[in-house]
Amino acid sequence: MAWIHTVDEADATGVVKEEYDAALARAGKLYNIVKLFSVRPKSMHAFVELYKIVMHDPDCPLSRMQREMIATLVSKMNECHY
């Protein structure tokens, strides 16, 4: 597995700290996929916004469970550990 430098929670400032705090409030923990974007704060914010639309939009015809199952299957097929 590749190793990518990320911003540690204790060192986070600005947008990265805001996104870390929001992720902790949302999920109760800080997942590595969020930390992955920490070295590119503009990308990080865009990723989080896209994630919220894809997974939490109430107008989506798929249930949250269906979306999670699709995400799980795609991750498995891609051999992704997230």
mmCIF file with all atom_site columns, C-alpha atoms in Angstrom, residues 7-46:
data_model
loop_
_atom_site.group_PDB
_atom_site.id
_atom_site.type_symbol
_atom_site.label_atom_id
_atom_site.label_alt_id
_atom_site.label_comp_id
_atom_site.label_asym_id
_atom_site.label_entity_id
_atom_site.label_seq_id
_atom_site.pdbx_PDB_ins_code
_atom_site.Cartn_x
_atom_site.Cartn_y
_atom_site.Cartn_z
_atom_site.occupancy
_atom_site.B_iso_or_equiv
_atom_site.pdbx_formal_charge
_atom_site.auth_seq_id
_atom_site.auth_comp_id
_atom_site.auth_asym_id
_atom_site.auth_atom_id
_atom_site.pdbx_PDB_model_num
ATOM 1  C CA . VAL A 1 7  ? -1.615  16.590 7.969  1.00 0.00 ? 7  VAL A CA 1
ATOM 2  C CA . ASP A 1 8  ? -1.867  15.253 11.524 1.00 0.00 ? 8  ASP A CA 1
ATOM 3  C CA . GLU A 1 9  ? -4.923  16.299 13.510 1.00 0.00 ? 9  GLU A CA 1
ATOM 4  C CA . ALA A 1 10 ? -2.750  18.159 16.025 1.00 0.00 ? 10 ALA A CA 1
ATOM 5  C CA . ASP A 1 11 ? -1.097  20.168 13.226 1.00 0.00 ? 11 ASP A CA 1
ATOM 6  C CA . ALA A 1 12 ? -4.250  21.021 11.274 1.00 0.00 ? 12 ALA A CA 1
ATOM 7  C CA . THR A 1 13 ? -5.049  24.697 10.721 1.00 0.00 ? 13 THR A CA 1
ATOM 8  C CA . GLY A 1 14 ? -7.434  26.722 8.577  1.00 0.00 ? 14 GLY A CA 1
ATOM 9  C CA . VAL A 1 15 ? -9.588  24.795 6.101  1.00 0.00 ? 15 VAL A CA 1
ATOM 10 C CA . VAL A 1 16 ? -8.007  21.469 7.042  1.00 0.00 ? 16 VAL A CA 1
ATOM 11 C CA . LYS A 1 17 ? -8.874  21.952 10.732 1.00 0.00 ? 17 LYS A CA 1
ATOM 12 C CA . GLU A 1 18 ? -12.412 23.005 9.800  1.00 0.00 ? 18 GLU A CA 1
ATOM 13 C CA . GLU A 1 19 ? -12.882 19.913 7.636  1.00 0.00 ? 19 GLU A CA 1
ATOM 14 C CA . TYR A 1 20 ? -11.324 17.635 10.266 1.00 0.00 ? 20 TYR A CA 1
ATOM 15 C CA . ASP A 1 21 ? -13.630 19.054 12.958 1.00 0.00 ? 21 ASP A CA 1
ATOM 16 C CA . ALA A 1 22 ? -16.668 18.687 10.679 1.00 0.00 ? 22 ALA A CA 1
ATOM 17 C CA . ALA A 1 23 ? -15.707 15.093 9.806  1.00 0.00 ? 23 ALA A CA 1
ATOM 18 C CA . LEU A 1 24 ? -15.334 14.236 13.495 1.00 0.00 ? 24 LEU A CA 1
ATOM 19 C CA . ALA A 1 25 ? -18.737 15.770 14.242 1.00 0.00 ? 25 ALA A CA 1
ATOM 20 C CA . ARG A 1 26 ? -20.298 13.906 11.305 1.00 0.00 ? 26 ARG A CA 1
ATOM 21 C CA . ALA A 1 27 ? -18.758 10.455 11.754 1.00 0.00 ? 27 ALA A CA 1
ATOM 22 C CA . GLY A 1 28 ? -17.246 10.390 15.227 1.00 0.00 ? 28 GLY A CA 1
ATOM 23 C CA . LYS A 1 29 ? -13.788 9.675  13.805 1.00 0.00 ? 29 LYS A CA 1
ATOM 24 C CA . LEU A 1 30 ? -11.451 10.970 11.160 1.00 0.00 ? 30 LEU A CA 1
ATOM 25 C CA . TYR A 1 31 ? -11.230 8.487  8.301  1.00 0.00 ? 31 TYR A CA 1
ATOM 26 C CA . ASN A 1 32 ? -8.029  8.182  6.269  1.00 0.00 ? 32 ASN A CA 1
ATOM 27 C CA . ILE A 1 33 ? -9.846  9.087  3.056  1.00 0.00 ? 33 ILE A CA 1
ATOM 28 C CA . VAL A 1 34 ? -10.515 12.549 4.535  1.00 0.00 ? 34 VAL A CA 1
ATOM 29 C CA . LYS A 1 35 ? -6.928  12.880 5.766  1.00 0.00 ? 35 LYS A CA 1
ATOM 30 C CA . LEU A 1 36 ? -5.684  11.948 2.297  1.00 0.00 ? 36 LEU A CA 1
ATOM 31 C CA . PHE A 1 37 ? -6.947  15.286 0.975  1.00 0.00 ? 37 PHE A CA 1
ATOM 32 C CA . SER A 1 38 ? -5.367  17.312 3.794  1.00 0.00 ? 38 SER A CA 1
ATOM 33 C CA . VAL A 1 39 ? -2.315  18.297 1.756  1.00 0.00 ? 39 VAL A CA 1
ATOM 34 C CA . ARG A 1 40 ? -4.633  19.927 -0.820 1.00 0.00 ? 40 ARG A CA 1
ATOM 35 C CA . PRO A 1 41 ? -7.223  21.914 1.204  1.00 0.00 ? 41 PRO A CA 1
ATOM 36 C CA . LYS A 1 42 ? -9.124  23.159 -1.873 1.00 0.00 ? 42 LYS A CA 1
ATOM 37 C CA . SER A 1 43 ? -9.473  19.596 -3.113 1.00 0.00 ? 43 SER A CA 1
ATOM 38 C CA . MET A 1 44 ? -10.363 18.458 0.383  1.00 0.00 ? 44 MET A CA 1
ATOM 39 C CA . HIS A 1 45 ? -13.284 20.847 0.651  1.00 0.00 ? 45 HIS A CA 1
ATOM 40 C CA . ALA A 1 46 ? -14.518 19.908 -2.848 1.00 0.00 ? 46 ALA A CA 1
#
